[in-house]
Short mmCIF file of C-alpha atoms in Angstrom, two decimals:
data_model
loop_
_atom_site.label_atom_id
_atom_site.label_comp_id
_atom_site.label_asym_id
_atom_site.label_seq_id
_atom_site.Cartn_x
_atom_site.Cartn_y
_atom_site.Cartn_z
CA MET A 24 123.71 -45.70 229.56
CA PHE A 25 121.08 -47.72 231.03
CA ILE A 26 120.64 -49.57 227.87
CA GLU A 27 124.56 -50.02 227.12
CA HIS A 28 125.10 -51.46 231.10
CA SER A 29 121.97 -54.03 230.22
CA THR A 30 123.41 -55.33 227.16
CA GLN A 31 126.59 -56.03 228.96
CA ARG A 32 124.99 -57.71 231.43
CA VAL A 33 122.94 -59.54 228.97
CA HIS A 34 126.08 -60.83 227.18
CA LEU A 35 127.46 -61.65 230.45
CA VAL A 36 124.70 -63.94 231.75
CA ARG A 37 124.62 -65.85 228.44
CA THR A 38 128.35 -66.27 228.22
CA LEU A 39 127.95 -67.75 231.59
CA PHE A 40 125.47 -69.59 230.63
CA LEU A 41 127.14 -71.11 228.04
CA LEU A 42 129.95 -71.60 230.34
CA ALA A 43 128.38 -73.31 232.89
CA ALA A 44 125.50 -75.20 231.39
CA VAL A 45 125.48 -75.73 227.72
CA LEU A 46 129.15 -76.66 227.35
CA PRO A 47 129.21 -78.94 229.86
CA CYS A 48 125.99 -80.37 228.42
CA PHE A 49 127.72 -81.19 225.20
CA GLY A 50 130.61 -82.54 226.80
CA LEU A 51 128.29 -84.93 228.86
CA LEU A 52 126.91 -86.00 225.88
CA ALA A 53 130.53 -86.06 224.09
CA ALA A 54 131.23 -88.17 226.66
CA ALA A 55 128.12 -90.61 226.71
CA VAL A 56 128.58 -91.07 223.06
CA TRP A 57 132.23 -91.85 223.36
CA ARG A 58 131.15 -94.41 226.16
CA SER A 59 128.60 -95.96 223.89
CA SER A 60 131.21 -96.61 220.90
CA GLN A 61 132.93 -99.40 219.75
CA GLN A 62 136.47 -97.66 219.91
CA HIS A 63 135.46 -97.21 223.87
CA VAL A 64 134.51 -100.62 223.84
CA GLU A 65 137.89 -101.55 222.24
CA ALA A 66 139.91 -99.33 224.37
CA VAL A 67 138.14 -101.37 227.88
CA GLU A 68 139.53 -104.25 225.68
CA ARG A 69 143.20 -103.33 225.13
CA ALA A 70 143.54 -102.31 228.55
CA ALA A 71 141.98 -105.60 230.08
CA GLU A 72 144.35 -107.57 227.59
CA GLU A 73 147.32 -105.49 229.17
CA LEU A 74 146.31 -106.23 232.37
CA LEU A 75 145.59 -110.05 232.23
CA GLY A 76 147.53 -111.42 229.46
CA ILE A 77 144.63 -113.11 227.80
CA PRO A 78 143.16 -111.98 224.45
CA LEU A 79 139.11 -111.27 225.12
CA GLU A 80 136.44 -109.92 223.27
CA ILE A 81 133.67 -107.80 224.60
CA ALA A 82 130.21 -106.75 223.00
CA GLY A 83 129.47 -104.01 225.10
CA VAL A 84 129.97 -101.67 228.23
CA ASP A 85 127.86 -100.00 230.95
CA HIS A 86 128.92 -97.46 233.17
CA LEU A 87 126.99 -98.03 236.30
CA ARG A 88 128.69 -95.78 238.67
CA PRO A 89 131.63 -93.81 238.95
CA ARG A 90 134.66 -96.51 239.23
CA ALA A 91 132.10 -99.66 238.32
CA LEU A 92 131.64 -101.01 234.89
CA ARG A 93 129.68 -104.10 233.48
CA LEU A 94 131.38 -106.16 230.51
CA ARG A 95 128.53 -107.47 228.74
CA GLY A 96 129.19 -110.49 226.35
CA LEU A 97 132.83 -111.01 227.76
CA GLU A 98 134.93 -113.72 226.22
CA LEU A 99 138.38 -115.13 227.20
CA LEU A 100 140.37 -116.60 223.96
CA ASP A 101 143.29 -118.88 223.66
CA PRO A 102 146.02 -117.85 221.41
CA ALA A 103 144.72 -119.46 218.25
CA GLY A 104 141.10 -117.39 219.01
CA ALA A 105 138.88 -120.33 220.48
CA VAL A 106 136.58 -119.06 223.59
CA LEU A 107 138.08 -120.36 226.64
CA LEU A 108 135.13 -118.36 228.73
CA ALA A 109 132.18 -116.83 228.01
CA LEU A 110 130.38 -114.55 230.41
CA PRO A 111 126.93 -112.83 229.65
CA SER A 112 127.98 -110.03 231.91
CA LEU A 113 130.77 -109.22 234.57
CA ASP A 114 130.77 -106.22 237.15
CA VAL A 115 134.09 -104.82 237.56
CA GLU A 116 134.71 -102.36 240.58
CA TRP A 117 137.90 -100.83 241.75
CA SER A 118 139.24 -98.15 243.98
CA ALA A 119 142.93 -97.52 245.41
CA GLY A 120 143.87 -100.62 246.34
CA GLU A 121 141.06 -103.36 244.98
CA THR A 122 139.23 -104.66 241.93
CA ARG A 123 136.03 -106.44 242.46
CA LEU A 124 134.61 -108.50 239.70
CA SER A 125 131.33 -110.16 239.91
CA ALA A 126 129.68 -112.44 237.66
CA ALA A 127 126.14 -114.09 238.24
CA ARG A 128 127.17 -117.68 236.36
CA VAL A 129 129.96 -118.83 235.19
CA ASP A 130 130.14 -122.42 233.23
CA CYS A 131 133.77 -123.59 233.45
CA THR A 132 135.72 -125.88 231.33
CA PRO A 133 138.92 -127.53 232.59
CA ALA A 134 140.66 -125.49 229.80
CA ALA A 135 138.86 -122.12 231.16
CA ALA A 136 140.25 -123.67 234.75
CA ALA A 137 143.71 -123.89 233.69
CA ALA A 138 143.62 -120.09 232.09
CA CYS A 139 142.59 -118.94 235.42
CA ALA A 140 145.08 -120.85 237.36
CA ARG A 141 147.64 -119.37 235.26
CA LEU A 142 146.53 -116.10 235.70
CA ALA A 143 146.37 -116.80 239.68
CA ARG A 144 150.21 -117.93 239.38
CA ASP A 145 150.95 -114.58 237.55
CA TRP A 146 149.16 -112.31 240.21
CA LEU A 147 151.19 -114.32 243.09
CA ALA A 148 154.37 -114.48 241.45
CA GLN A 149 154.26 -110.73 239.71
CA PRO A 150 153.48 -108.03 242.01
CA GLU A 151 155.06 -105.52 239.96
CA ARG A 152 152.36 -106.50 237.36
CA PHE A 153 149.14 -106.97 239.53
CA GLU A 154 149.47 -103.88 241.88
CA HIS A 155 145.62 -104.23 243.31
CA ASP A 156 143.86 -106.61 245.67
CA TRP A 157 141.58 -108.69 244.10
CA VAL A 158 138.24 -109.93 245.30
CA VAL A 159 136.20 -112.52 242.85
CA ASP A 160 132.45 -113.75 243.49
CA VAL A 161 130.37 -115.96 241.25
CA ALA A 162 126.65 -116.56 242.40
CA ASP A 163 126.57 -119.86 240.68
CA LEU A 164 129.50 -122.03 239.13
CA ARG A 165 128.83 -125.03 236.64
CA TRP A 166 131.49 -127.56 235.49
CA ILE A 167 131.19 -128.06 232.12
CA LEU A 168 132.91 -131.34 231.19
CA PRO A 169 133.71 -133.38 227.60
CA ASP A 170 130.85 -136.40 227.26
CA ASP A 171 130.00 -138.81 224.54
CA GLY A 172 126.38 -137.86 224.08
CA PRO A 173 125.01 -136.12 221.52
CA ALA A 174 125.97 -132.43 223.49
CA GLY A 175 129.45 -133.48 223.43
CA HIS A 176 129.63 -131.90 227.25
CA ARG A 177 127.97 -132.60 230.18
CA GLU A 178 127.34 -129.83 233.31
CA VAL A 179 128.30 -130.63 236.78
CA ALA A 180 126.71 -127.86 239.22
CA ALA A 181 129.09 -126.95 241.70
CA SER A 182 128.24 -123.92 244.08
CA GLY A 183 128.94 -120.16 244.75
CA LEU A 184 132.64 -119.12 244.46
CA HIS A 185 134.80 -116.32 246.65
CA ALA A 186 138.19 -115.94 245.70
CA GLU A 187 140.44 -113.43 247.42
CA CYS A 188 144.04 -112.24 246.28
CA VAL A 189 145.68 -110.12 248.90
CA ALA A 190 149.01 -109.00 249.15
CA ALA A 191 150.39 -108.12 253.02
CA ALA A 192 153.38 -108.68 255.09
CA GLY A 193 155.59 -108.77 252.10
CA GLY A 194 154.25 -111.56 250.63
CA ARG A 195 150.85 -112.68 248.45
CA ALA A 196 148.16 -115.06 249.39
CA MET A 197 145.15 -116.40 247.84
CA ARG A 198 142.28 -117.82 249.10
CA LEU A 199 139.02 -119.73 247.31
CA ARG A 200 135.89 -120.95 249.38
CA ARG A 201 132.54 -121.81 248.39
CA GLU A 202 129.55 -119.93 248.74
CA PRO A 203 127.77 -119.70 251.19
CA ALA A 204 130.57 -120.35 253.11
CA THR A 205 132.03 -124.24 254.67
CA ALA A 206 134.71 -125.39 255.91
CA GLU A 207 136.13 -126.00 252.59
CA GLU A 208 138.52 -123.87 251.27
CA ILE A 209 142.00 -123.41 249.27
CA ARG A 210 144.99 -121.40 250.75
CA ILE A 211 148.03 -120.35 248.77
CA GLN A 212 150.37 -117.61 249.90
CA THR A 213 154.30 -116.80 249.06
CA PRO A 214 155.86 -116.64 252.33
CA ALA A 215 157.75 -113.41 253.28
CA GLY A 216 161.27 -113.25 253.28
CA VAL A 217 161.57 -116.71 251.33
CA ALA A 218 162.16 -115.05 247.96
CA SER A 219 165.14 -113.15 249.09
CA ALA A 220 166.43 -115.94 251.30
CA GLU A 221 166.69 -118.09 248.45
CA GLY A 222 168.07 -115.50 246.48
CA HIS A 223 168.71 -115.31 242.85
CA GLU A 224 168.20 -118.93 242.05
CA GLU A 225 164.69 -118.59 242.13
CA THR A 226 164.76 -115.51 239.68
CA ALA A 227 167.34 -117.25 237.29
CA HIS A 228 165.04 -120.38 236.98
CA GLY A 229 161.37 -118.86 236.93
CA THR A 230 160.44 -120.67 240.06
CA ARG A 231 158.61 -119.17 243.62
CA SER A 232 158.58 -120.24 246.70
CA PHE A 233 154.46 -121.33 247.98
CA ASP A 234 152.42 -122.73 250.64
CA VAL A 235 149.24 -124.77 250.24
CA ARG A 236 146.38 -125.74 252.50
CA ALA A 237 143.70 -127.03 250.84
CA VAL A 238 140.56 -128.74 252.31
CA VAL A 239 137.85 -130.20 249.58
CA ASP A 240 135.00 -132.19 250.81
CA LEU A 241 132.46 -131.83 247.94
CA PRO A 242 134.52 -133.91 245.28
CA LEU A 243 135.77 -132.27 242.28
CA PRO A 244 135.82 -133.14 238.66
CA ALA A 245 139.32 -134.95 238.47
CA ALA A 246 139.59 -133.37 235.10
CA VAL A 247 139.63 -129.86 236.11
CA VAL A 248 142.08 -130.59 238.96
CA ALA A 249 144.34 -131.96 236.62
CA ALA A 250 143.88 -129.11 234.26
CA VAL A 251 144.97 -126.62 237.13
CA LEU A 252 147.98 -128.57 238.14
CA GLN A 253 149.29 -129.48 234.55
CA PRO A 254 151.89 -126.51 234.29
CA SER A 255 153.46 -127.35 237.96
CA GLY A 256 155.02 -130.32 236.70
CA SER A 257 153.16 -132.26 239.65
CA MET A 258 153.79 -135.87 240.05
CA PHE A 259 149.69 -136.28 240.80
CA LEU A 260 149.26 -135.58 237.07
CA ASN A 261 150.82 -139.01 236.40
CA THR A 262 148.22 -141.00 238.40
CA GLY A 263 145.44 -140.84 236.17
CA LEU A 264 143.70 -137.59 237.12
CA ALA A 265 142.42 -137.11 234.15
CA ALA A 266 141.19 -140.40 233.02
CA GLY A 267 137.74 -140.72 232.98
CA ASN A 268 135.25 -138.05 232.64
CA ASP A 269 133.20 -139.28 235.63
CA THR A 270 136.39 -139.12 237.99
CA LEU A 271 136.52 -137.30 241.02
CA ILE A 272 138.74 -135.90 243.74
CA ARG A 273 138.24 -134.97 247.05
CA GLY A 274 140.65 -134.90 250.32
CA ARG A 275 142.93 -132.79 251.94
CA LEU A 276 146.30 -131.23 251.41
CA THR A 277 149.22 -129.35 253.28
CA ALA A 278 152.39 -128.75 250.75
CA ALA A 279 155.24 -126.28 250.47
CA CYS A 280 157.11 -125.08 247.09
CA ARG A 281 160.82 -124.50 247.58
CA ALA A 282 163.12 -123.99 244.67
CA GLY A 283 160.23 -125.52 242.32
CA SER A 284 160.12 -128.77 244.27
CA TRP A 285 157.26 -129.53 246.49
CA SER A 286 156.92 -131.61 249.89
CA GLY A 287 153.90 -131.71 252.13
CA ASP A 288 150.95 -134.61 253.25
CA ILE A 289 147.95 -135.58 251.23
CA ALA A 290 144.93 -137.64 252.09
CA GLY A 291 141.82 -138.18 250.23
CA ARG A 292 140.06 -140.18 247.83
CA LEU A 293 139.78 -140.40 243.93
CA GLU A 294 136.34 -142.00 243.03
CA ARG A 295 135.07 -143.88 239.43
CA ILE A 296 138.74 -143.51 237.72
CA ASP A 297 138.12 -145.12 234.20
CA LEU A 298 140.93 -147.94 234.21
CA GLN A 299 140.71 -148.13 230.30
CA ALA A 300 141.73 -144.46 230.21
CA ALA A 301 144.41 -144.25 233.05
CA SER A 302 146.09 -147.06 231.45
CA ALA A 303 146.12 -145.82 227.87
CA GLY A 304 149.34 -144.57 227.81
CA GLY A 305 151.21 -147.76 229.53
CA PRO A 306 152.45 -151.08 228.00
CA SER A 307 149.00 -152.86 229.66
CA ARG A 308 145.43 -151.83 228.77
CA ILE A 309 142.95 -152.54 231.44
CA THR A 310 139.29 -152.23 231.83
CA GLY A 311 136.76 -151.32 234.74
CA GLU A 312 136.78 -148.91 237.17
CA ALA A 313 138.29 -148.13 240.26
CA ASP A 314 138.43 -146.08 243.66
CA VAL A 315 141.60 -144.94 245.53
CA ALA A 316 141.46 -143.99 249.22
CA VAL A 317 144.55 -142.65 250.41
CA ASP A 318 145.20 -142.68 253.91
CA ALA A 319 148.22 -141.31 254.11
CA LEU A 320 150.80 -139.96 251.75
CA ARG A 321 154.19 -137.86 252.39
CA PHE A 322 156.79 -136.76 249.87
CA GLU A 323 159.31 -134.48 250.20
CA ALA A 324 161.56 -132.83 247.29
CA GLY A 325 159.41 -134.05 244.75
CA ARG A 326 159.69 -137.78 246.07
CA LEU A 327 157.87 -140.46 248.14
CA VAL A 328 158.51 -140.73 251.48
CA SER A 329 155.17 -143.11 252.77
CA CYS A 330 152.27 -143.89 251.98
CA ASP A 331 149.23 -145.98 253.22
CA LEU A 332 146.18 -146.25 250.68
CA GLY A 333 143.50 -148.58 249.46
CA VAL A 334 142.43 -149.85 246.17
CA MET A 335 139.12 -151.01 245.01
CA LEU A 336 138.06 -152.76 241.50
CA SER A 337 135.32 -153.43 239.85
CA GLY A 338 134.84 -155.80 236.93
CA GLY A 339 136.65 -155.70 233.75
CA TRP A 340 139.46 -157.01 231.95
CA VAL A 341 143.39 -157.70 232.86
CA PRO A 342 146.23 -158.88 230.68
CA GLN A 343 147.82 -161.98 232.22
CA PRO A 344 151.35 -160.64 232.01
CA LEU A 345 150.15 -158.02 234.12
CA VAL A 346 148.85 -160.52 236.86
CA GLU A 347 152.33 -162.42 236.32
CA ALA A 348 153.99 -159.19 237.18
CA ALA A 349 152.14 -158.72 240.14
CA VAL A 350 154.05 -161.91 241.33
CA ALA A 351 157.40 -161.50 240.04
CA ALA A 352 157.80 -157.60 240.89
CA LEU A 353 155.64 -157.28 243.92
CA GLY A 354 155.67 -160.37 245.55
CA CYS A 355 151.90 -161.23 245.30
CA ARG A 356 151.21 -164.93 245.86
CA ALA A 357 149.55 -166.81 242.39
CA ALA A 358 146.29 -168.40 243.82
CA SER A 359 144.29 -171.22 242.42
CA ALA A 360 142.59 -169.42 239.66
CA PHE A 361 146.18 -167.73 238.55
CA ARG A 362 146.02 -168.90 235.03
CA THR A 363 142.82 -169.93 233.09
CA LEU A 364 143.05 -173.30 231.59
CA GLY A 365 142.98 -172.10 228.10
CA ARG A 366 145.87 -169.85 229.21
CA ASP A 367 144.29 -166.82 228.11
CA PRO A 368 146.23 -163.65 227.62
CA LEU A 369 143.25 -161.39 228.66
CA ARG A 370 140.87 -162.73 231.15
CA THR A 371 138.19 -160.93 232.82
CA TYR A 372 138.07 -160.23 237.05
CA ASP A 373 135.33 -159.87 239.14
CA ALA A 374 136.49 -157.34 241.63
CA GLY A 375 140.03 -156.64 243.36
CA SER A 376 140.79 -154.85 246.90
CA PHE A 377 144.19 -154.18 248.41
CA ARG A 378 146.31 -151.71 250.21
CA VAL A 379 149.62 -150.31 249.13
CA LEU A 380 152.22 -149.64 251.63
CA LEU A 381 155.40 -148.01 251.53
CA ASP A 382 157.96 -146.72 254.03
CA GLY A 383 161.44 -146.80 254.70
CA SER A 384 161.50 -150.53 254.92
CA GLY A 385 159.59 -151.25 251.43
CA LEU A 386 156.79 -151.95 249.86
CA ALA A 387 154.01 -153.99 250.48
CA VAL A 388 150.66 -155.35 248.98
CA ARG A 389 147.82 -156.44 251.41
CA GLY A 390 144.71 -158.06 250.52
CA MET A 391 141.79 -156.18 252.28
CA ALA A 392 139.53 -159.02 252.42
CA ALA A 393 139.89 -161.28 255.29
CA ASP A 394 141.47 -164.19 253.53
CA GLY A 395 144.11 -161.76 252.25
CA VAL A 396 142.88 -162.40 248.42
CA VAL A 397 144.04 -158.97 246.19
CA LEU A 398 141.91 -160.09 242.74
CA ARG A 399 139.35 -162.64 242.17
CA SER A 400 137.81 -163.93 238.81
CA LEU A 401 134.81 -165.89 238.69
CA GLY A 402 134.73 -166.08 242.41
CA LEU A 403 138.21 -167.58 242.37
CA PRO A 404 141.14 -166.10 243.81
CA VAL A 405 143.64 -165.07 241.33
CA LEU A 406 146.27 -163.40 243.57
CA GLU A 407 146.64 -163.15 247.15
CA GLU A 408 148.82 -160.39 249.48
CA SER A 409 152.54 -160.28 249.34
CA ALA A 410 154.43 -162.34 251.76
CA THR A 411 157.01 -159.77 252.23
CA ARG A 412 158.08 -156.52 251.32
CA VAL A 413 160.06 -155.66 248.05
CA PRO A 414 162.22 -152.93 247.01
CA PRO A 415 159.45 -149.91 245.97
CA GLN A 416 161.38 -149.29 242.93
CA ARG A 417 160.07 -152.72 241.79
CA LEU A 418 156.75 -150.70 240.68
CA SER A 419 158.55 -149.57 237.68
CA TRP A 420 158.46 -152.90 236.63
CA MET A 421 154.68 -153.08 236.43
CA VAL A 422 154.42 -150.54 233.84
CA SER A 423 157.74 -151.03 231.97
CA PRO A 424 157.52 -152.45 228.30
CA ALA A 425 157.40 -156.00 227.91
CA GLY A 426 160.58 -158.02 228.43
CA ARG A 427 162.47 -154.88 229.83
CA GLU A 428 161.91 -155.78 233.45
CA MET A 429 165.37 -155.20 234.45
CA VAL A 430 165.72 -152.16 232.57
CA PRO A 431 162.90 -150.51 232.42
CA ALA A 432 162.76 -147.56 229.99
CA SER A 433 159.45 -145.82 228.98
CA PRO A 434 158.27 -142.36 229.75
CA ALA A 435 156.00 -144.13 232.63
CA THR A 436 159.10 -145.43 234.39
CA GLY A 437 160.96 -142.69 233.83
CA TRP A 438 158.44 -140.63 235.83
CA LEU A 439 157.85 -143.27 238.66
CA LEU A 440 161.78 -143.92 239.14
CA GLY A 441 161.84 -140.33 239.22
CA VAL A 442 159.45 -139.97 242.76
CA LEU A 443 160.21 -143.10 244.48
CA PRO A 444 162.02 -142.68 247.56
CA ALA A 445 165.81 -141.72 246.71
CA ALA A 446 166.37 -144.24 249.63
CA ALA A 447 165.54 -147.15 248.03
CA PHE A 448 168.34 -146.72 245.24
CA GLU A 449 171.15 -145.95 248.13
CA ASP A 450 170.77 -149.84 249.39
CA GLY A 451 172.31 -151.11 245.96
CA ASN A 452 168.98 -152.90 245.81
CA ASN A 453 168.10 -151.21 242.57
CA PHE A 454 166.19 -153.92 241.04
#
């Protein structure tokens, strides 16, 4: 009897040991094998692709702790399979309502910035797809820009980046700022109640409402800004933001988008604009470099209302027909060196400085020098400031094909006429 009970106890203990110790160990071992397998990596890839809507590849996955992963060798791809963004590692941590992404360093090209901007717009506009709040931290952000040197690119140091995407009060909001924190930040939000007030028109046309406030004091590469803004059809893209790899932009913006139309105010600077690149798509090719200081620019429903900006030009070449168009279209006055002795069609200029003033009373070009000279060549005045204001739409003559002054027809003139003040066309002074 004693022996029989002892045998039963031994079997019971062995069974309990197998159930409580050995089998869980096998389970943990199987889980460890699965987590280190290529199938597990591919499963994580598929889940990430479904969420982000971007094809990607992951070299490996490390499980740091519960609800925390480290993705090694992460690459975001474009539809053709080319690498948009490569990260040596990305830490992902999530809770019931928040996902956190952390990277030690990000080398970001304009194309990668555009892809991230598309994802940000999707997060703002598709709450049913992105249910979590998101927080992104990058310790070291670098801009990688095209270059003509042997490497084919150059690196511009930026700073750290902190981004927050939060859903609250019936709307969605996004904030980006530098690290360490400064007064610079970009805020974008979808106002609560606006979408329902504007009804089905937004849904039918795929547009949303946004409020934007931006303060950028440390210059950003304009090529990156242009890439981020490109899908919006913004009028700013047509002013040479992406003209030249060295072009920089900084300033302040307050704007609102309603039913796909933007209104707001801008002040800032565009520095080191490559005029040859900026004029490449127009009828007149200019060389040299320019800085543009926008003291005040206001737009409503996608059209300019008023602006006050200054332009500083360095030396270069300018076509004589463009100089003559400044007199015929903008009312500038011909000065002593208006034409060369040889009537050259292309001429040099030393420097130029002028202000462009536009408001309800028309357009004026004012010289920034005391004598009112707008453009100089070999130290002699070529153009002087305009004597009177002219209708704003005459700006289109400056970018219209030769011989088409009265009917300016080109992509550049079509865009320009679409953003000039609508009131100018209501006075009968169209051209």
